[in-house]
PDB file of C-alpha atoms (C1' of nucleotides) in Angstrom:
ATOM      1  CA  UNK A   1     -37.775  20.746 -35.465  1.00  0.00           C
ATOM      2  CA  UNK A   2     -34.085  21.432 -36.473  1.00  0.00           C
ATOM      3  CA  UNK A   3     -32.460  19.610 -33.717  1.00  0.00           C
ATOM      4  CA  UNK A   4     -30.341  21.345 -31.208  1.00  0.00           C
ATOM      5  CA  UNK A   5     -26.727  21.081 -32.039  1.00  0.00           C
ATOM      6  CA  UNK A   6     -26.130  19.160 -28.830  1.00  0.00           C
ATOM      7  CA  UNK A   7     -27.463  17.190 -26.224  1.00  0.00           C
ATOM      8  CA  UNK A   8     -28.487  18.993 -23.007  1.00  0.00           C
ATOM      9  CA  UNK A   9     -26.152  17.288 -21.194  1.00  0.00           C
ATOM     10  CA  UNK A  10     -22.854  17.259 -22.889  1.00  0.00           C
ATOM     11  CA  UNK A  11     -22.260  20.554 -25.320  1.00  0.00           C
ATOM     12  CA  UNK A  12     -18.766  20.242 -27.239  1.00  0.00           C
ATOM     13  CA  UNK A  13     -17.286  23.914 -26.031  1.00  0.00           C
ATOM     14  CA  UNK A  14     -14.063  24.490 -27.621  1.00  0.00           C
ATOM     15  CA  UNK A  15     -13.137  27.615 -24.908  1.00  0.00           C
ATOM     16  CA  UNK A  16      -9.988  26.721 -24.774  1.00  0.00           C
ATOM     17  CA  UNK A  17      -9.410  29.793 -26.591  1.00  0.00           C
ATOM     18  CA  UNK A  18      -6.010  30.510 -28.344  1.00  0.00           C
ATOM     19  CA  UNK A  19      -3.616  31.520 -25.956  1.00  0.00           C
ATOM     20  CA  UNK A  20      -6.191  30.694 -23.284  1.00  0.00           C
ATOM     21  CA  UNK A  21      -7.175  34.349 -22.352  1.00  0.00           C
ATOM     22  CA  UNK A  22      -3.817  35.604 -21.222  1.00  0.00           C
ATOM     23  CA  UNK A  23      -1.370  36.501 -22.914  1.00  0.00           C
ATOM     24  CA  UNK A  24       0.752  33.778 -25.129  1.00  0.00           C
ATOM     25  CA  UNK A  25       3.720  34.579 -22.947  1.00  0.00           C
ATOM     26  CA  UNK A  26       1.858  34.547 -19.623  1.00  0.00           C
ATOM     27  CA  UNK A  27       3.974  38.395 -18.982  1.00  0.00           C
ATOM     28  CA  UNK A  28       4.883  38.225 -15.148  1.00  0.00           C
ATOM     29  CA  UNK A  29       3.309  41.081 -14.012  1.00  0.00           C
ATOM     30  CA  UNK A  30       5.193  41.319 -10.924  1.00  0.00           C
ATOM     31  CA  UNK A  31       3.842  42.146  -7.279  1.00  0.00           C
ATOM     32  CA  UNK A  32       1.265  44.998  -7.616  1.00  0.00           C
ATOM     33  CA  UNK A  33      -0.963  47.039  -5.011  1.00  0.00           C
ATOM     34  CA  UNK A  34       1.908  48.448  -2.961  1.00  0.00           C
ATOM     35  CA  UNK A  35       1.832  45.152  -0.770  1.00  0.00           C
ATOM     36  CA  UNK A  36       4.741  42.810  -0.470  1.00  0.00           C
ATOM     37  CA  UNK A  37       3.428  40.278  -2.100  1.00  0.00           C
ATOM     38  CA  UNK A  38       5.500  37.307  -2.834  1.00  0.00           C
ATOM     39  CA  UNK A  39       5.809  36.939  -6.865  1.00  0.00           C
ATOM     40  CA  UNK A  40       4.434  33.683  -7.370  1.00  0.00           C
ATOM     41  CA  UNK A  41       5.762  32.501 -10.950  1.00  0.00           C
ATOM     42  CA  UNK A  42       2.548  31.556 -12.711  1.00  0.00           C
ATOM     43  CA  UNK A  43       4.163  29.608 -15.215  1.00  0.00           C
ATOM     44  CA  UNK A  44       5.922  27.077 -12.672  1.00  0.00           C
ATOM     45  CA  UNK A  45       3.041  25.399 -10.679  1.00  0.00           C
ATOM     46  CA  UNK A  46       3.862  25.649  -7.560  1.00  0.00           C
ATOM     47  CA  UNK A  47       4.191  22.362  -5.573  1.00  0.00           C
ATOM     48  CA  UNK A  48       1.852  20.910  -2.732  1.00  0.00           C
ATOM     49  CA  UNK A  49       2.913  21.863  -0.094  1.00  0.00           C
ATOM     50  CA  UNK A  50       4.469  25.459  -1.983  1.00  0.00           C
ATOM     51  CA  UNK A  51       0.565  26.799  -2.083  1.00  0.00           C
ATOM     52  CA  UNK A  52       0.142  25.760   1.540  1.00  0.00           C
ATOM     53  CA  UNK A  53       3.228  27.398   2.387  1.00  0.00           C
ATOM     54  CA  UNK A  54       3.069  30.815   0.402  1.00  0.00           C
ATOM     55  CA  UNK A  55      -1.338  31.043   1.104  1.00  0.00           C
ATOM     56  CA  UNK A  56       0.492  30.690   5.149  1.00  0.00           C
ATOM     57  CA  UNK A  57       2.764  33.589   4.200  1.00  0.00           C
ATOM     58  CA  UNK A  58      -0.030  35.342   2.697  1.00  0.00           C
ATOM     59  CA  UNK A  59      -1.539  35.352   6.096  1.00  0.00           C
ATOM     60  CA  UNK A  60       1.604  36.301   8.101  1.00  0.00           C
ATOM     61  CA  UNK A  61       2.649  39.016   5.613  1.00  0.00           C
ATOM     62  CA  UNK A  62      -0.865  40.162   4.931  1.00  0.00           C
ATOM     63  CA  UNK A  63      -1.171  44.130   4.328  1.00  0.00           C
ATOM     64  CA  UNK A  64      -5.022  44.216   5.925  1.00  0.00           C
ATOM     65  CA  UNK A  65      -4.721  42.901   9.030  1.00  0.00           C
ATOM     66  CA  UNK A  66      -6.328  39.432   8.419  1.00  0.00           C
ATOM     67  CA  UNK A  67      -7.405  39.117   5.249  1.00  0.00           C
ATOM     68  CA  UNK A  68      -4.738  37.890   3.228  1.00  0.00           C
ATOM     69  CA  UNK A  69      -4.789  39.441  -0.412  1.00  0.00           C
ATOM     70  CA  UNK A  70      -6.510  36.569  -2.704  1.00  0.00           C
ATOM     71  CA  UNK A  71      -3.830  35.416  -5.224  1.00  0.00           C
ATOM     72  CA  UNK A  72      -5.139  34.271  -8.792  1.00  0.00           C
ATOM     73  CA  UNK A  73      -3.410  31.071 -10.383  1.00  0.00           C
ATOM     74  CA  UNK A  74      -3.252  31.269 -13.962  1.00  0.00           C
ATOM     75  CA  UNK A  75      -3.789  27.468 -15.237  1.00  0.00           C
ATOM     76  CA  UNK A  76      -0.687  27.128 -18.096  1.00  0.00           C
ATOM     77  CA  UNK A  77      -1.461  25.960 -21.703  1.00  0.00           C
ATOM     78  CA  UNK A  78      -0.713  22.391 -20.430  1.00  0.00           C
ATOM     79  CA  UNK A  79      -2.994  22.120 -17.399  1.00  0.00           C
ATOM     80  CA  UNK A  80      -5.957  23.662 -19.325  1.00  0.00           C
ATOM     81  CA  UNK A  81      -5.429  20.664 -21.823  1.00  0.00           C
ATOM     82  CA  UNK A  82      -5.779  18.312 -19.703  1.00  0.00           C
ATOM     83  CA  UNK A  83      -8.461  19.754 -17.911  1.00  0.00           C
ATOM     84  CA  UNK A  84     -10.751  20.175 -21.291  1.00  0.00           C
ATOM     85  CA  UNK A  85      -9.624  16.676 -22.045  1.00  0.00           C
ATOM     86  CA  UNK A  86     -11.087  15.478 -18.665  1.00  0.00           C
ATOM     87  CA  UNK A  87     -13.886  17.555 -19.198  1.00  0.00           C
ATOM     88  CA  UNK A  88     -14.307  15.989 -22.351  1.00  0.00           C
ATOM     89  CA  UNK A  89     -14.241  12.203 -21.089  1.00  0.00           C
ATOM     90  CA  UNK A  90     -16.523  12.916 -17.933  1.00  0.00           C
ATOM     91  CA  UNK A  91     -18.215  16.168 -16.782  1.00  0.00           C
ATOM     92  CA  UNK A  92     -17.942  15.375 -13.380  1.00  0.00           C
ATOM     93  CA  UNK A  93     -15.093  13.360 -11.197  1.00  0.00           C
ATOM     94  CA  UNK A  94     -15.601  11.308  -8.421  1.00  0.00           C
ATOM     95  CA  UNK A  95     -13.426  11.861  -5.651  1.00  0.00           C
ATOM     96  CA  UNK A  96     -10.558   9.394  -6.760  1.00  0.00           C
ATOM     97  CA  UNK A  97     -10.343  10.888 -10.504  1.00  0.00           C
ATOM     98  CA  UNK A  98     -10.580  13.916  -8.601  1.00  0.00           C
ATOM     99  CA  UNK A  99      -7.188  13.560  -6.652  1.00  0.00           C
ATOM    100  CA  UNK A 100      -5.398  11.391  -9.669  1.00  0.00           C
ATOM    101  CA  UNK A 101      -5.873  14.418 -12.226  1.00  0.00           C
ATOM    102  CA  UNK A 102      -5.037  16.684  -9.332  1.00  0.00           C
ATOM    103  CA  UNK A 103      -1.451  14.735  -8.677  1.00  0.00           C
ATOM    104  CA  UNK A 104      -1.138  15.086 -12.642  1.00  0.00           C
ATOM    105  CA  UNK A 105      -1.069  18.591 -12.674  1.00  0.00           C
ATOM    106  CA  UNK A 106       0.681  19.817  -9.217  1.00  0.00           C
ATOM    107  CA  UNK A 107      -2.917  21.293  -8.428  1.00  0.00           C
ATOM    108  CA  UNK A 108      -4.969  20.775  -5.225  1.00  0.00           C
ATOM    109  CA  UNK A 109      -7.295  18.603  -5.871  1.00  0.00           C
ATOM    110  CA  UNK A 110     -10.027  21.661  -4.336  1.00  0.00           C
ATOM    111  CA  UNK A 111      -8.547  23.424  -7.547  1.00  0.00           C
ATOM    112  CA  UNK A 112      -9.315  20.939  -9.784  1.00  0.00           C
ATOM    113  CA  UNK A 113     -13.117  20.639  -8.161  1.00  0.00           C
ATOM    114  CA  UNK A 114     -13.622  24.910  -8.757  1.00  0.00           C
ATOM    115  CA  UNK A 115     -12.503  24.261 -12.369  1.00  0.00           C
ATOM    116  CA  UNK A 116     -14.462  21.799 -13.218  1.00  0.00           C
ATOM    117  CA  UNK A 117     -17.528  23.755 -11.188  1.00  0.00           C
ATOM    118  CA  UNK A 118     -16.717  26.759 -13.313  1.00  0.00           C
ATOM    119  CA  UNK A 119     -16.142  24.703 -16.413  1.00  0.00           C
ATOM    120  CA  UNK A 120     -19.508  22.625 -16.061  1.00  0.00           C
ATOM    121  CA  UNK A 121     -21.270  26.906 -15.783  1.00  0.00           C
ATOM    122  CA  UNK A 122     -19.525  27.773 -18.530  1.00  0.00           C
ATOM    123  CA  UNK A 123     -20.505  24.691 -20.464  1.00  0.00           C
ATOM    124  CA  UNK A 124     -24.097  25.204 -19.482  1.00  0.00           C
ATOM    125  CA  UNK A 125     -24.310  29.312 -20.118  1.00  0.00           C
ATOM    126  CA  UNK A 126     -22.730  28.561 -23.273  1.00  0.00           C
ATOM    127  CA  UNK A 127     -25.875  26.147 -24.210  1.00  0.00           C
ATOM    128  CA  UNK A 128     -28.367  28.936 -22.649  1.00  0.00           C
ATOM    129  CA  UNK A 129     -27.105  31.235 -25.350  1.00  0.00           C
ATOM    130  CA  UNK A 130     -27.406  28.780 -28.087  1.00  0.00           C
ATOM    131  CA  UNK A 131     -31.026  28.042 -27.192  1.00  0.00           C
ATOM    132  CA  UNK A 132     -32.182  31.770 -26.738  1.00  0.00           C
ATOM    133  CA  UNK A 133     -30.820  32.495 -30.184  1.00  0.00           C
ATOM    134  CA  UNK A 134     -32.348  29.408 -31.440  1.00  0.00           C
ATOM    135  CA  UNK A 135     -35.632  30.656 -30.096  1.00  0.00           C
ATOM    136  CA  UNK A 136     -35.387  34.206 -31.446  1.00  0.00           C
ATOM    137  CA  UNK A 137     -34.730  32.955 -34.714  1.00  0.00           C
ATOM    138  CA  UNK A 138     -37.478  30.464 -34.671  1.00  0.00           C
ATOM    139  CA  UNK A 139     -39.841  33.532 -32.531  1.00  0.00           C
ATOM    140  CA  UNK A 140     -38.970  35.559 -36.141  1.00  0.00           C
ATOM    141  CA  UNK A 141     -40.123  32.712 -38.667  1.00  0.00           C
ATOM    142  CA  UNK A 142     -43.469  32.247 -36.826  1.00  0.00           C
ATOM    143  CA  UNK A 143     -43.890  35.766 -36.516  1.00  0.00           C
ATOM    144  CA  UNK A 144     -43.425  36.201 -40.542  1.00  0.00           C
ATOM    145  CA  UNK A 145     -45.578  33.248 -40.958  1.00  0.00           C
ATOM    146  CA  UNK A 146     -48.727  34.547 -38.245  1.00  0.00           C
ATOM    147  CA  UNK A 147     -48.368  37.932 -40.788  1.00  0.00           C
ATOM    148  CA  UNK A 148     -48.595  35.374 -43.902  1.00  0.00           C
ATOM    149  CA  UNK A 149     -51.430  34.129 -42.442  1.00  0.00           C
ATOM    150  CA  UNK A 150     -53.278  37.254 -41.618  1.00  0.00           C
ATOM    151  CA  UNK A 151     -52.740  38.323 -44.978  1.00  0.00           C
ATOM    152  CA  UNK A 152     -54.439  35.215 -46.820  1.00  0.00           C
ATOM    153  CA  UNK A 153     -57.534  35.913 -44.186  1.00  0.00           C
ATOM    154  CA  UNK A 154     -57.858  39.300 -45.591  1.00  0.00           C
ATOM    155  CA  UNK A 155     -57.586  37.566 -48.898  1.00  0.00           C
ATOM    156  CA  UNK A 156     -60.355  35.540 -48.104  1.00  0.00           C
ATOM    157  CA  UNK A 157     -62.379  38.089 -46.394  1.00  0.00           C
ATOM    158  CA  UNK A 158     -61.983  40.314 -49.625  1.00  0.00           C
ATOM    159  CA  UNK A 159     -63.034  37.707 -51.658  1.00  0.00           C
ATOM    160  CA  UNK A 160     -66.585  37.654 -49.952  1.00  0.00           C
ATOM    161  CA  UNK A 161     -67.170  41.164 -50.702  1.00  0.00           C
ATOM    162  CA  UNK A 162     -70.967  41.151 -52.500  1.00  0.00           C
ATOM    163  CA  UNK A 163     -70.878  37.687 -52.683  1.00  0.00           C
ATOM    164  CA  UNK A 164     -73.683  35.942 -55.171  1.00  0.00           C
ATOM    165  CA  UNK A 165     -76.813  35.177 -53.669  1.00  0.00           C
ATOM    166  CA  UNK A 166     -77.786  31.567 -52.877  1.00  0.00           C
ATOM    167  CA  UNK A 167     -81.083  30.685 -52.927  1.00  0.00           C
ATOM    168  CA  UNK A 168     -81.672  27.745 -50.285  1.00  0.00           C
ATOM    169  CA  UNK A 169     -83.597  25.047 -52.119  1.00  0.00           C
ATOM    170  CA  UNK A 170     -85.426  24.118 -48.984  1.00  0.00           C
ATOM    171  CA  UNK A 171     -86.650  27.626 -47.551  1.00  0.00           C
ATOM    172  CA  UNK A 172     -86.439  29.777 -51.336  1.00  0.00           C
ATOM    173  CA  UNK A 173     -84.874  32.263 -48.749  1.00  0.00           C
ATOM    174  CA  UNK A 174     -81.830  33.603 -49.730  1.00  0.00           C
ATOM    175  CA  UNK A 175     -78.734  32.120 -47.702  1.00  0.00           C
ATOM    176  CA  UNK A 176     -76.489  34.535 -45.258  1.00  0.00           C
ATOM    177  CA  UNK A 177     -74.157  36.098 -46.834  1.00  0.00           C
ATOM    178  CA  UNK A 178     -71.350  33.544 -47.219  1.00  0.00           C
ATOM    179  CA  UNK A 179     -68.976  32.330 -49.580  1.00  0.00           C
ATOM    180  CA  UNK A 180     -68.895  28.826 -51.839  1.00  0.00           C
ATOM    181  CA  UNK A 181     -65.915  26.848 -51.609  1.00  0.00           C
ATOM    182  CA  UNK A 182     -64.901  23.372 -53.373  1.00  0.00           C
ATOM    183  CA  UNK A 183     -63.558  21.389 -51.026  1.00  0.00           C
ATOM    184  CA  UNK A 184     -60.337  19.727 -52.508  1.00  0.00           C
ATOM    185  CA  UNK A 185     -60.715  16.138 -50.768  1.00  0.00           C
ATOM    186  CA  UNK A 186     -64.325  15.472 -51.441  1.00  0.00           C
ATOM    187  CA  UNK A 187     -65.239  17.639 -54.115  1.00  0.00           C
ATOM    188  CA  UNK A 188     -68.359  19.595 -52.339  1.00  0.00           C
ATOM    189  CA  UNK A 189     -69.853  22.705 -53.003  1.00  0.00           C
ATOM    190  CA  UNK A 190     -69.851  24.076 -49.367  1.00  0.00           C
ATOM    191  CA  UNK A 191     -70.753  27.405 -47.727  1.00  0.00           C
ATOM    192  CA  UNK A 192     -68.101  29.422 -45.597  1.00  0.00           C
ATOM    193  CA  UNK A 193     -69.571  31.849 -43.871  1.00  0.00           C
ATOM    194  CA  UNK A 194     -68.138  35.556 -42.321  1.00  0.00           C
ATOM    195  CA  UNK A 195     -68.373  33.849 -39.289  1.00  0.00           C
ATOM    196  CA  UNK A 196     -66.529  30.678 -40.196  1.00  0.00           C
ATOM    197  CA  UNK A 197     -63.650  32.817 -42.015  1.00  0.00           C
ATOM    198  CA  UNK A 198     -63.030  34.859 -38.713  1.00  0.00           C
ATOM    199  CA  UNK A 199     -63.225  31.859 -36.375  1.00  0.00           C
ATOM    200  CA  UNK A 200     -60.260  30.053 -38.566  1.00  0.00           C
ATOM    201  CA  UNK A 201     -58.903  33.448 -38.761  1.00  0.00           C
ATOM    202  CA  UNK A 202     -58.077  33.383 -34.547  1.00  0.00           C
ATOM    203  CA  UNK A 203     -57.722  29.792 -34.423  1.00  0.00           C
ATOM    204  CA  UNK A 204     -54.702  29.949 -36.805  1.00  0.00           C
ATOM    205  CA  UNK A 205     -53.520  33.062 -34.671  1.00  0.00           C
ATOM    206  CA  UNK A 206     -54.225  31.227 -31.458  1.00  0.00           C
ATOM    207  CA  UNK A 207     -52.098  28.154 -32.493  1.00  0.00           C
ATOM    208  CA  UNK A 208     -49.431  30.084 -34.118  1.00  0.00           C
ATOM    209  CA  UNK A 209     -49.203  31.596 -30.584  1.00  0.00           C
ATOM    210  CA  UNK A 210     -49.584  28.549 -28.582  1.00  0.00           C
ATOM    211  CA  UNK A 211     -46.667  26.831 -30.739  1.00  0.00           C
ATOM    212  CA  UNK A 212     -44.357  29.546 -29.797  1.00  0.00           C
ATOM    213  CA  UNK A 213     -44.991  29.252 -26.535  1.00  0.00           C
ATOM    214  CA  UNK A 214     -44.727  25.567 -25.967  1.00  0.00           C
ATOM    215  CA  UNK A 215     -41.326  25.897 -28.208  1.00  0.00           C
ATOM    216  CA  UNK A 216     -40.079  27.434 -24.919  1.00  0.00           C
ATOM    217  CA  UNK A 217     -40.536  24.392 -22.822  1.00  0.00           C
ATOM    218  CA  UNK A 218     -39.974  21.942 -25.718  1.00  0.00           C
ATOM    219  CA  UNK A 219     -36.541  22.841 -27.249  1.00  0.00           C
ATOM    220  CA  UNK A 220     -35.562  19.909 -28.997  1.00  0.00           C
ATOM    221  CA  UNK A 221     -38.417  18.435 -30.311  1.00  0.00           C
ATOM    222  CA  UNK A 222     -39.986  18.912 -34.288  1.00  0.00           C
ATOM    223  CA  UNK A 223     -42.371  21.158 -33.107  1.00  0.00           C
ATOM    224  CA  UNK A 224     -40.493  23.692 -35.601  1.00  0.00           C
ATOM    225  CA  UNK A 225     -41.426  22.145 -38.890  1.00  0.00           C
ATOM    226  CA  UNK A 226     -44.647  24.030 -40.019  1.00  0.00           C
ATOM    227  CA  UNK A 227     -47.210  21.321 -41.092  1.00  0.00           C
ATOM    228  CA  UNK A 228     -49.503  21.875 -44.084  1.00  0.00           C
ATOM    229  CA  UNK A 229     -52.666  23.445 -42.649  1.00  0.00           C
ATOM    230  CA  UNK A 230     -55.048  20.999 -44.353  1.00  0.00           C
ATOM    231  CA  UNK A 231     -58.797  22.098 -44.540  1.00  0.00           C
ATOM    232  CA  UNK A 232     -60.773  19.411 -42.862  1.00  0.00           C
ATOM    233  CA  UNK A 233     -64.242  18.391 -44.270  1.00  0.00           C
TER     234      UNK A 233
ATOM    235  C1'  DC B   1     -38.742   6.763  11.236  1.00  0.00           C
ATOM    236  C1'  DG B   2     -36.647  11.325  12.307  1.00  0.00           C
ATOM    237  C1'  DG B   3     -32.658  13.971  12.732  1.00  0.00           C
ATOM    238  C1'  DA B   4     -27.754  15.254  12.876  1.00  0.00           C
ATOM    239  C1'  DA B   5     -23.574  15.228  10.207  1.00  0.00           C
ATOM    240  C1'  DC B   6     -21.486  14.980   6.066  1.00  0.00           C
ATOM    241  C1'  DT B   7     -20.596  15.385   0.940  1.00  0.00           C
ATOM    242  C1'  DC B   8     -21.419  17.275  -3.403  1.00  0.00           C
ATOM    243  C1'  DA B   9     -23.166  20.087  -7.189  1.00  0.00           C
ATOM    244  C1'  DG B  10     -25.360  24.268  -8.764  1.00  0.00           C
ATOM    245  C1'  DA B  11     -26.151  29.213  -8.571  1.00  0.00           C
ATOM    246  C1'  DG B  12     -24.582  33.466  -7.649  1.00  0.00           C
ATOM    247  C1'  DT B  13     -20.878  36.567  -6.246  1.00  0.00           C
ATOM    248  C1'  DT B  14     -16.239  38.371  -5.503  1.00  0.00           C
ATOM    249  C1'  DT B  15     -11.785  39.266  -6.943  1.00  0.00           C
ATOM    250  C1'  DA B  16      -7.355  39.156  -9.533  1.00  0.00           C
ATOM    251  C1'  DC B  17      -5.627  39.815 -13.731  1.00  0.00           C
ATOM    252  C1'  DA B  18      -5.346  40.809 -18.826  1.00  0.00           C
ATOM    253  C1'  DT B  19      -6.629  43.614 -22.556  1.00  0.00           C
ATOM    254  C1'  DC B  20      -8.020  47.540 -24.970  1.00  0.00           C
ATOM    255  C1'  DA B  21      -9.500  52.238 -26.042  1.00  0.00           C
TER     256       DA B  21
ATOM    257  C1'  DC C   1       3.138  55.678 -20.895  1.00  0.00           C
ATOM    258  C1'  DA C   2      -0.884  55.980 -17.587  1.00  0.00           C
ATOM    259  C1'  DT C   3      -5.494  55.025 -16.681  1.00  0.00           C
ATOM    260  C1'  DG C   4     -10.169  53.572 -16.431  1.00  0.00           C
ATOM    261  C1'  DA C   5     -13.550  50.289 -18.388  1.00  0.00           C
ATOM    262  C1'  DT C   6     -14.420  45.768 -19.414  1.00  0.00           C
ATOM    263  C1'  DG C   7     -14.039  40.731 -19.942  1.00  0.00           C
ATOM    264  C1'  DT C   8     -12.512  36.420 -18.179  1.00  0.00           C
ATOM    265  C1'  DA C   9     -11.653  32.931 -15.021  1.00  0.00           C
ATOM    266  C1'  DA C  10     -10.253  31.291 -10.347  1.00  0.00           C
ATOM    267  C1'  DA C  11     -12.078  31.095  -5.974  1.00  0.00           C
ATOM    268  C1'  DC C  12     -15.473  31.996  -2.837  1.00  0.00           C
ATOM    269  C1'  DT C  13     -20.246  31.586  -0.189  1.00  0.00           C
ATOM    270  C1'  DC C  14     -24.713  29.803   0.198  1.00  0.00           C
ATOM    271  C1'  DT C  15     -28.187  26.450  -0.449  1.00  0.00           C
ATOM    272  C1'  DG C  16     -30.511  22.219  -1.370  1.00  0.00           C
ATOM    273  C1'  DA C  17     -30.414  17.291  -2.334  1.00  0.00           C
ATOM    274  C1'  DG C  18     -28.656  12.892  -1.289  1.00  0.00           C
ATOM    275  C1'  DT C  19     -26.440   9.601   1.834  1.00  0.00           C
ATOM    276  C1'  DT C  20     -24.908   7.504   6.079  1.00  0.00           C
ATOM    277  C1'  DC C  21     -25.221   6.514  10.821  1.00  0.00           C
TER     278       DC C  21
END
DNA sequence: CGGAACTCAGAGTTTACATCA
DNA sequence: CATGATGTAAACTCTGAGTTC
């Protein structure tokens, strides 16, 4: 089978998107919602100790009684590329890397944990897609090649139309109405008879089928290279 | 060995913000 | 310009598995 372009485990996801999803100049959009909200400048990271300090505020200042307003960080150019870079090197962190990358970019290191959670979903969504089209596309050859199929059966099947009659040498009865065949490998005259044609007829159906369905559970493997259907003796 | 306490990752959801028609 | 729809990503909750004591 055409190989996945990846492993399962580690897809090469180049998200990091020009401009990273906001705009190049990261536009302060200033305090919104009628609140009071303290305009946290998304392109200075704010220290430590700052988040602890302004989420506090949050609280104090909070317009619904309790529930202070959530307030989004926007990740600058330079955090993201060390983030993808970490990403890169190790999908997960353990709690050490965790806090060192953390100090590196001013973030909490619970920040740094929800990015790479979200990053490692992304990663994997990303690879669901990939594999669904994969499978369509593959769903549409076998499809086109079941209907190739069918069609050579009623090839066949119109080729047995008022077939000659064979006299059986043993009986002098005249066979069933079948059709002679050479058979490539061993060079025999053999009989193929209406019933024969319509048994291979659903078998090929049958494992056309079962192929697709196994491709499901087996993405990855060479199950997609059609093999030469080879008439057995 | 069983169970409580803890940590961690994954899945799903919520929410803030940016963009576009 | 204002506005609603939509997409994206940060942050959240919940849950289950693994580990330690």
């Amino acid at each position: 089978m055409a190989v996945l372009p990846t492993g399962s485990s580690h897809l090469e996801l180049t998200i990091s998107v020009p401009g990273f999803a906001s705009s190049p100049s990261f536009p302060s959009s200033g305090d919104q919602g009628g609140c009071t909200v303290r305009d946290l400048d998304i392109n200075q990271v704010p220290a430590e100790d700052e988040w602890i300090t302004a989420s506090m505020e949050d609280e104090e200042e909070s317009c619904n009684n309790g529930a202070p307003p959530r307030k989004k960080l926007r990740l600058t150019k330079e955090q993201s590329r060390l983030l993808e870079e970490s990403f890169r090197l190790n999908h997960t962190l353990n709690p050490k890397q965790k806090g060192a990358l953390a100090l590196q970019l001013k973030l909490r290191p619970r920040q740094v944990e929800v990015w790479f959670q979200n990053r490692r979903a992304r990663s994997k969504l990303k690879q669901t897609e990939m594999e669904c089209e994969y499978l369509k596309r593959w769903f549409g050859s076998l499809t086109e090649q079941n209907r190739r199929l069918q069609r050579e059966v009623e090839e066949l099947r119109a080729m047995k139309v008022a077939p000659p009659t064979v006299i059986s040498p043993h009986s002098c009865e005249p066979l069933p109405a079948s059709t002679l065949t050479m058979c490539p490998r061993c060079e025999r005259v053999t009989t193929t008879t209406t019933a024969a044609i319509e048994k291979g007829s659903a078998k090929m159906t049958a494992a056309t089928n079962r192929t697709a369905t196994t491709l499901s559970s087996k993405v990855g493997t060479s199950a997609l290279q059609s093999r030469p259907s080879s008439a057995a003796c």
